[in-house]
PDB file of C-alpha atoms in Angstrom:
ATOM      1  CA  UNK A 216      98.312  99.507 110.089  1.00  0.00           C
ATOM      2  CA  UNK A 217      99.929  96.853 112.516  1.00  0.00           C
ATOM      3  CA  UNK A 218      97.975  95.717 115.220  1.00  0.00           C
ATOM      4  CA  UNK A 219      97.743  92.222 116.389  1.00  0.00           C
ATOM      5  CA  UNK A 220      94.860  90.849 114.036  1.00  0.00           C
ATOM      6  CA  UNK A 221      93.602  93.963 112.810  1.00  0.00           C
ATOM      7  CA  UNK A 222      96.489  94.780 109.874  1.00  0.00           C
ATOM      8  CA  UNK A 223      94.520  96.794 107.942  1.00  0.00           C
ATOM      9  CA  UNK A 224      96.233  98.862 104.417  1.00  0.00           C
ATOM     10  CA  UNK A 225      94.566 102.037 104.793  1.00  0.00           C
ATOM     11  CA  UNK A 226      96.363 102.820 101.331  1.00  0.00           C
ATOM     12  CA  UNK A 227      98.260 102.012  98.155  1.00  0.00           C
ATOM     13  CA  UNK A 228     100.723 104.312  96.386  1.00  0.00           C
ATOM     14  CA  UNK A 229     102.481 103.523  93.659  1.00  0.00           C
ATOM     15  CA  UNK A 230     106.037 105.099  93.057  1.00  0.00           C
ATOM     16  CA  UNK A 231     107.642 106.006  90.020  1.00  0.00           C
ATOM     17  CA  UNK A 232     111.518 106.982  91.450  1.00  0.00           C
ATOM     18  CA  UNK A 233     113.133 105.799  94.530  1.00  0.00           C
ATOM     19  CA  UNK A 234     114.665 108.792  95.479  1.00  0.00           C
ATOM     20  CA  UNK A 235     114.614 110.778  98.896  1.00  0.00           C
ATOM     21  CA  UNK A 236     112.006 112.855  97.149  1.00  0.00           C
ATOM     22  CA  UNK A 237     109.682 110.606  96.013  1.00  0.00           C
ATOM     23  CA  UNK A 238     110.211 108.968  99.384  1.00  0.00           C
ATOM     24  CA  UNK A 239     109.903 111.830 101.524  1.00  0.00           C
ATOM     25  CA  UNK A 240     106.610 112.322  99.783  1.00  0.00           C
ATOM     26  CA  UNK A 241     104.770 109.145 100.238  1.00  0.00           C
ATOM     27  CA  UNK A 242     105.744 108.830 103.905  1.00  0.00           C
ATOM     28  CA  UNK A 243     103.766 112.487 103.609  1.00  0.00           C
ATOM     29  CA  UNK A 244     100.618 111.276 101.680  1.00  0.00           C
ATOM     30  CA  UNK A 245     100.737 107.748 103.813  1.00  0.00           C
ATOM     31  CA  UNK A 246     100.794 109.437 106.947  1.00  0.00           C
ATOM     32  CA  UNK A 247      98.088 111.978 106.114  1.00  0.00           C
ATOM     33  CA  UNK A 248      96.040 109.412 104.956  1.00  0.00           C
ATOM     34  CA  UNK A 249      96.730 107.167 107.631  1.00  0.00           C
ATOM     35  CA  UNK A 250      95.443 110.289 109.967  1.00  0.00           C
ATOM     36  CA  UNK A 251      91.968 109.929 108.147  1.00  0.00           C
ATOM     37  CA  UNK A 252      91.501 106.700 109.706  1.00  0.00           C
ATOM     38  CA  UNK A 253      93.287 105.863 112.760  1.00  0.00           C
ATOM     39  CA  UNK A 254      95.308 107.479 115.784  1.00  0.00           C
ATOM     40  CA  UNK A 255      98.949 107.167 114.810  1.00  0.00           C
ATOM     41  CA  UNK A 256     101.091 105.821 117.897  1.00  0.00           C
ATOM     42  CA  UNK A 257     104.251 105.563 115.968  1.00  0.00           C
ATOM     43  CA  UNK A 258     105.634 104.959 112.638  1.00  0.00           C
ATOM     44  CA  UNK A 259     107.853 102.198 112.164  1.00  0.00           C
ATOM     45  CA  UNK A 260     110.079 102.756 108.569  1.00  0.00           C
ATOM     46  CA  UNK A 261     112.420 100.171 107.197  1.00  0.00           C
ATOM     47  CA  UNK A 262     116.104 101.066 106.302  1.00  0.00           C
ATOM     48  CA  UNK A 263     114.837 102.141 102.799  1.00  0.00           C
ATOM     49  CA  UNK A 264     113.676 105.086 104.297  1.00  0.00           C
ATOM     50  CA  UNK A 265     117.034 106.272 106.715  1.00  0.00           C
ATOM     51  CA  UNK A 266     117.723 109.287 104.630  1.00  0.00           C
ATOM     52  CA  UNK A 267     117.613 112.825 106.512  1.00  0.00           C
ATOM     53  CA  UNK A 268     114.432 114.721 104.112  1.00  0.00           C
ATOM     54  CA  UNK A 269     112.818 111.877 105.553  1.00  0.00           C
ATOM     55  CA  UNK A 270     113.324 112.124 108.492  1.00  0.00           C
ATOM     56  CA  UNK A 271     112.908 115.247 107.969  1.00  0.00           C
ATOM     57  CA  UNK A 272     109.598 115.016 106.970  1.00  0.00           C
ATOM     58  CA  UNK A 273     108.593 112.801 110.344  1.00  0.00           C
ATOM     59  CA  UNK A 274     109.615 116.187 112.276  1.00  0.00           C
ATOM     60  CA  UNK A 275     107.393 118.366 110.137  1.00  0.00           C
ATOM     61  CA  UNK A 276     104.374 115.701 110.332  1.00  0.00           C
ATOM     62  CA  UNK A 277     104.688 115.402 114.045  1.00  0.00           C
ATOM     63  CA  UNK A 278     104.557 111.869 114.434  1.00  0.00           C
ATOM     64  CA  UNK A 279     106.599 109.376 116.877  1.00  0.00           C
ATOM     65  CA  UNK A 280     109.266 106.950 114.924  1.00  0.00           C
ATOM     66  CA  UNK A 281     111.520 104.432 114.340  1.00  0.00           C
ATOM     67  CA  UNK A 282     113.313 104.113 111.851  1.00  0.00           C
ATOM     68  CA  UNK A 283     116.052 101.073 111.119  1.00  0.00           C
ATOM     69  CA  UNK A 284     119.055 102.571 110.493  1.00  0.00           C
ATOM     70  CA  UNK A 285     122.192 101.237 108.390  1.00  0.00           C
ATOM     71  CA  UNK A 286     124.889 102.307 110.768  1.00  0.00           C
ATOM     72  CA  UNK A 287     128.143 104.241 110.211  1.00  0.00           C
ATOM     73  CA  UNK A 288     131.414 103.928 111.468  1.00  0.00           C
ATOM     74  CA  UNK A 289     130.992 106.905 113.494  1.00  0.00           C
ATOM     75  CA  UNK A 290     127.583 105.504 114.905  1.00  0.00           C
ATOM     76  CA  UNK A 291     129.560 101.853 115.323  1.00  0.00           C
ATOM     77  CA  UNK A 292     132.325 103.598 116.863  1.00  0.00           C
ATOM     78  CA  UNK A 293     129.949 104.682 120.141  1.00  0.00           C
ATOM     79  CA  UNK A 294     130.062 101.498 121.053  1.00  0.00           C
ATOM     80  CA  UNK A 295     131.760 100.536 124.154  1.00  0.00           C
ATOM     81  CA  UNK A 296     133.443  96.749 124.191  1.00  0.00           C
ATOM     82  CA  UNK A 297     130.523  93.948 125.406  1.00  0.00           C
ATOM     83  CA  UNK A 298     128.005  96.973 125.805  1.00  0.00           C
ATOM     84  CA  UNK A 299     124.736  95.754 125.718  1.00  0.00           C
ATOM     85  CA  UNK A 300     122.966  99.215 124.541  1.00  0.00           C
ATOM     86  CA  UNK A 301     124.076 102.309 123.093  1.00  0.00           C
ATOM     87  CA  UNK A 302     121.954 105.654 123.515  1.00  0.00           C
ATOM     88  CA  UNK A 303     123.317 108.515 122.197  1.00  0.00           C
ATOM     89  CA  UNK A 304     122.585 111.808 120.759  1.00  0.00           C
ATOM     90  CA  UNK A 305     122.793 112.112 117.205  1.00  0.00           C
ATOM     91  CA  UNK A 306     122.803 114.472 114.356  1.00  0.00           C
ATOM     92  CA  UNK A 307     121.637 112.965 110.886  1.00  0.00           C
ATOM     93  CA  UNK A 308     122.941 115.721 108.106  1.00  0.00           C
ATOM     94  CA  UNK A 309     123.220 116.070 104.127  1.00  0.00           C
ATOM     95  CA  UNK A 310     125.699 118.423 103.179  1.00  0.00           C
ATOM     96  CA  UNK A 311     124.784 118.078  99.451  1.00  0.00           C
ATOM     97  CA  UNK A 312     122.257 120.322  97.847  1.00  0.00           C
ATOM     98  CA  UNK A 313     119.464 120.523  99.445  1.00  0.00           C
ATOM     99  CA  UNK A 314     121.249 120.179 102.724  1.00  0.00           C
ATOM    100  CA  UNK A 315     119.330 119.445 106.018  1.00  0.00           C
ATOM    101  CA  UNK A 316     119.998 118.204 109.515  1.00  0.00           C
ATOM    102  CA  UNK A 317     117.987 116.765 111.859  1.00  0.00           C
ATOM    103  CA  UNK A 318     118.549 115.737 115.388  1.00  0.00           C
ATOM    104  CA  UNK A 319     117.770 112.095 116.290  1.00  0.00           C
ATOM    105  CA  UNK A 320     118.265 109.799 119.128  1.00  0.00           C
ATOM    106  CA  UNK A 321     120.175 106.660 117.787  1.00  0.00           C
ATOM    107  CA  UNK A 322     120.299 103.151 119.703  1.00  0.00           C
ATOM    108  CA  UNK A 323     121.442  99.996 119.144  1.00  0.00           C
ATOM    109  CA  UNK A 324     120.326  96.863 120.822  1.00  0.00           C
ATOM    110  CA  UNK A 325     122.164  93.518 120.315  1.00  0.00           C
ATOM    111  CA  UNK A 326     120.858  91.238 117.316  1.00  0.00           C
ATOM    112  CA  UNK A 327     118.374  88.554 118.116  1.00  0.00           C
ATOM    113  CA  UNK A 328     120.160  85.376 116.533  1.00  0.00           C
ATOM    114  CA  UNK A 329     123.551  86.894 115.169  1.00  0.00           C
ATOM    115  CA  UNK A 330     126.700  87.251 117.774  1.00  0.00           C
ATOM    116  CA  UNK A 331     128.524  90.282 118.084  1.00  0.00           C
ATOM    117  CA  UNK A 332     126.001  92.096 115.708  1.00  0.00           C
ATOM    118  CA  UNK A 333     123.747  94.881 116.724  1.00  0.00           C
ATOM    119  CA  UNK A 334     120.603  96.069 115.626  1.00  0.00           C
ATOM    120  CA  UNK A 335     120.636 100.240 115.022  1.00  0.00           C
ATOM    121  CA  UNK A 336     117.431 103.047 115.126  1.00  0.00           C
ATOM    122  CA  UNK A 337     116.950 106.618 114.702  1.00  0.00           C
ATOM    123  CA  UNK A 338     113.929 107.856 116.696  1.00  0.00           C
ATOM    124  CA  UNK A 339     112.500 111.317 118.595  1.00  0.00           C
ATOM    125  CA  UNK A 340     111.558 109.244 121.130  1.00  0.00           C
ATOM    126  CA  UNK A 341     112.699 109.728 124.792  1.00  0.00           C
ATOM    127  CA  UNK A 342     114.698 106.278 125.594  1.00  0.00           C
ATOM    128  CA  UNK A 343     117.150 105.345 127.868  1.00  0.00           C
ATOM    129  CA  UNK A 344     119.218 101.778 127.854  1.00  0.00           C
ATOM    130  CA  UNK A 345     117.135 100.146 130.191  1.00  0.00           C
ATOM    131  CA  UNK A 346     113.926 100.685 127.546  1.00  0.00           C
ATOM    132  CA  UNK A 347     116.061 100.197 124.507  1.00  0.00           C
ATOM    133  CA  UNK A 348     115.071  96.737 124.102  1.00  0.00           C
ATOM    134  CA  UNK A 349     111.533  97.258 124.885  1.00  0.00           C
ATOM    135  CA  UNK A 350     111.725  99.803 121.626  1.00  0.00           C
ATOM    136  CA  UNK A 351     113.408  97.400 119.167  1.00  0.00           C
ATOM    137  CA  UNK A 352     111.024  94.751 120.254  1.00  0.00           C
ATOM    138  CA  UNK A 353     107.709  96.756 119.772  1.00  0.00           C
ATOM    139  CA  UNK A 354     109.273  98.021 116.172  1.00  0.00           C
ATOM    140  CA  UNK A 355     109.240  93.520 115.372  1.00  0.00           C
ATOM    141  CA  UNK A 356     106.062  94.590 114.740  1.00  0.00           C
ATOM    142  CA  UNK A 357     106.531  96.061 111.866  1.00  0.00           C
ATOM    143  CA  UNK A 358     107.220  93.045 110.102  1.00  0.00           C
ATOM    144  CA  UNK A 359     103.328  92.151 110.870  1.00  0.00           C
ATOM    145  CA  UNK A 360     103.599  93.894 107.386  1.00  0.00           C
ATOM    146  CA  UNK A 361     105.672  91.407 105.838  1.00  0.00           C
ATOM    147  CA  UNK A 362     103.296  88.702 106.544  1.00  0.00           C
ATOM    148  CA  UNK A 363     100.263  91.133 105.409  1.00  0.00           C
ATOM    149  CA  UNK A 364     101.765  91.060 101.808  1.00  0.00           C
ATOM    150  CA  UNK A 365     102.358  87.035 101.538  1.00  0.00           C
ATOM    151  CA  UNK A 366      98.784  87.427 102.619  1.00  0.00           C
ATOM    152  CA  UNK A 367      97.574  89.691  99.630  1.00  0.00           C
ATOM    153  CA  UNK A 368      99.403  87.155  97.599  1.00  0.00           C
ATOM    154  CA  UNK A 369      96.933  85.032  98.529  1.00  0.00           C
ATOM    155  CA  UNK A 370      94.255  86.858  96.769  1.00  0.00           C
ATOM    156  CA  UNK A 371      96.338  88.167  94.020  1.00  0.00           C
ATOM    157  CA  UNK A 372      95.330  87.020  90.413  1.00  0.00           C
ATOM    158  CA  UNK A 373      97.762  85.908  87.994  1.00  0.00           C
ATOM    159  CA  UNK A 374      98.499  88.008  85.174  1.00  0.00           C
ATOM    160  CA  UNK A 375     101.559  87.749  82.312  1.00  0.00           C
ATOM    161  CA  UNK A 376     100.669  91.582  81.351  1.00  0.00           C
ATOM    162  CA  UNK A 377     103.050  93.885  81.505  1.00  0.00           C
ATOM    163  CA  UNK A 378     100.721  96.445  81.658  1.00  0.00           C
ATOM    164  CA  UNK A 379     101.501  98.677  84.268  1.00  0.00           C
ATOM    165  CA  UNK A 380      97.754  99.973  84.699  1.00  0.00           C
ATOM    166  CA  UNK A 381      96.569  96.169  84.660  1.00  0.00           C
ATOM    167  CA  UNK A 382      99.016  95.116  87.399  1.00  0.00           C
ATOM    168  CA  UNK A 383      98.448  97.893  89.602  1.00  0.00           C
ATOM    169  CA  UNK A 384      94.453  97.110  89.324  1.00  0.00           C
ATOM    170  CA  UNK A 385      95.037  93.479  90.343  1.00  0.00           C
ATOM    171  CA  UNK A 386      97.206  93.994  92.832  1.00  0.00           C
ATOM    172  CA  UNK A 387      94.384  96.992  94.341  1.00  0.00           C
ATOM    173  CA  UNK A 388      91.772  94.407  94.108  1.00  0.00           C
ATOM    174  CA  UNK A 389      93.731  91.985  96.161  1.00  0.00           C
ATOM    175  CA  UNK A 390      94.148  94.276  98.913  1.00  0.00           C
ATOM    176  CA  UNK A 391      90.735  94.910  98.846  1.00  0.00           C
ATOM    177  CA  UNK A 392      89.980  91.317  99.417  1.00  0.00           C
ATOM    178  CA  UNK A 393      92.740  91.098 102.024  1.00  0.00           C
ATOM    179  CA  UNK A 394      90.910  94.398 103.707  1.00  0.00           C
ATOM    180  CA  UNK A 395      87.867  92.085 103.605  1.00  0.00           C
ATOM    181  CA  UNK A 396      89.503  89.274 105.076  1.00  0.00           C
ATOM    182  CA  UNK A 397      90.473  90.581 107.919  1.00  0.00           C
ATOM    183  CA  UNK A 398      87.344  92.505 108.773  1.00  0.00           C
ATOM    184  CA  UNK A 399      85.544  88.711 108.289  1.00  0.00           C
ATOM    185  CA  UNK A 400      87.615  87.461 110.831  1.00  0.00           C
ATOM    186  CA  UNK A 401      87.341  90.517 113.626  1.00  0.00           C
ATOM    187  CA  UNK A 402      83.735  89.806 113.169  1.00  0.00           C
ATOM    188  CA  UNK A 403      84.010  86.056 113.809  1.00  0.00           C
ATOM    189  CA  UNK A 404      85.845  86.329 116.318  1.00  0.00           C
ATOM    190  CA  UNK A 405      83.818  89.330 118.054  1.00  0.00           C
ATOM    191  CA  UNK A 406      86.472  91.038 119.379  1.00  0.00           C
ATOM    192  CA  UNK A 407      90.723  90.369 119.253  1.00  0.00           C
ATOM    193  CA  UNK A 408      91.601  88.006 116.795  1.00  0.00           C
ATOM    194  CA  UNK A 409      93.793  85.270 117.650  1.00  0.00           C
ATOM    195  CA  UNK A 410      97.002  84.863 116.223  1.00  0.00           C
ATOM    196  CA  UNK A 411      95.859  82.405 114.136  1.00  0.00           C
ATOM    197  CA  UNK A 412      92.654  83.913 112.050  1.00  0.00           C
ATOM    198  CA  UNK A 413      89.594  81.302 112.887  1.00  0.00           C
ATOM    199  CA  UNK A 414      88.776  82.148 108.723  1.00  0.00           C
ATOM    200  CA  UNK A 415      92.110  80.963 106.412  1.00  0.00           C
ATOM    201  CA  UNK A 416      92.502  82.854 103.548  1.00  0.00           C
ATOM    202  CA  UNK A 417      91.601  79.477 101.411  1.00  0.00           C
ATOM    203  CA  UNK A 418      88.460  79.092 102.818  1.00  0.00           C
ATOM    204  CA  UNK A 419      87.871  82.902 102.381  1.00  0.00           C
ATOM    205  CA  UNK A 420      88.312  82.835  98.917  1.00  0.00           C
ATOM    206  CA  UNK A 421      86.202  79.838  98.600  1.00  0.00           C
ATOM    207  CA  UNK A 422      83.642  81.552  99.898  1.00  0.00           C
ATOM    208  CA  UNK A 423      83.529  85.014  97.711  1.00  0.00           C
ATOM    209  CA  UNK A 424      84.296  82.894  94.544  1.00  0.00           C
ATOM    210  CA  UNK A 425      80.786  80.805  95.445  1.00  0.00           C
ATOM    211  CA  UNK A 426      78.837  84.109  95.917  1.00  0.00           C
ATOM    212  CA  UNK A 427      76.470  84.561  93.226  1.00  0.00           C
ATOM    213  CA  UNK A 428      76.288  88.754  93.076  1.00  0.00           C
ATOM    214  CA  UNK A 429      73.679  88.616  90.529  1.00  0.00           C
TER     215      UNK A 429
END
């Protein structure tokens, strides 16, 4: 869940294949889950997930998106010389068994930091070029994520098993203390937490190991 200070991990799947299968699935259980616990406003998905069954699967589960995209010639090919944004109607199709199409809106907004490169989305969201940025900036968000799982790191025990059942167990306890963490500081700070959490991560920690739960 991104939200400034409150990035919560309502869940934890574990996946066996990287396929569009096993894909389209856990976007389906992580969503439904998701729906448990919070209003969804959108779904932000990396380029890992640009496949159509995914997409796909966004449709069926009636949810608002964005999804990174890694662009094709024919999707580069829309743009115009020193455009700023592309909007366009697009049609994302496999034409390998199992086949599916799905219609998309796909933009591009120019890259932060790199010249001449753009940055590309598929979404089923209503946007025109003058909101275009405002889209791609609000999906930056997303990598609130990123810094959630140096964060779990944090609380992540070291282990030289190979153990798959071990691993997975640590790394669930983590993000339980992470969960924790995070509630510690919205109560601290009784109400938004600033963007820099009043109760570090080290000092957290410090503080469960010296609990005596006896």
């Amino acid at each position: 869940m991104v939200a400034p200070g409150t990035r919560f991990t309502l869940a934890v799947l574990p996946m066996e294949a990287n396929d569009f299968r096993a894909k389209r699935e856990a976007v389906r259980i992580l969503i439904e889950t998701a729906r448990e616990y919070v209003s969804i406003r959108q779904v932000y998905l990396d380029r890992g997930f640009y496949q159509v069954h995914v997409v796909a699967e966004l449709e069926r589960l009636e949810v608002d998106y964005l999804v990174r995209v890694r662009p094709s010639k024919g999707m580069k090919d829309r743009l115009s010389a020193g455009a700023e944004t592309v909007v366009d109607e697009y049609l994302m199709q496999r034409k390998r068994k199992p086949t599916a199409t799905v219609a998309v809106t796909v933009f591009a907004v120019p890259h932060r930091s790199s010249e001449d490169e753009y940055v590309w989305f598929v979404t089923n969201l209503a946007i025109e070029a003058s909101s275009a940025r405002a889209y791609a900036t609000a999906f930056r968000r997303r990598w609130g994520i990123e810094t959630s799982y140096r964060q779990i790191g944090d609380f992540l025990p070291r282990t030289s098993s190979p153990t798959f059942s071990v691993r997975l167990f640590y790394f669930l306890f983590a993000v339980t203390l992470y969960n924790l963490w995070i509630l510690a500081n919205i109560l601290i700070s009784d109400g938004p937490v600033p963007t820099k959490p009043p109760l570090s991560t080290k000092i957290f920690r410090t503080f469960v190991l010296s609990t005596d739960y006896g």
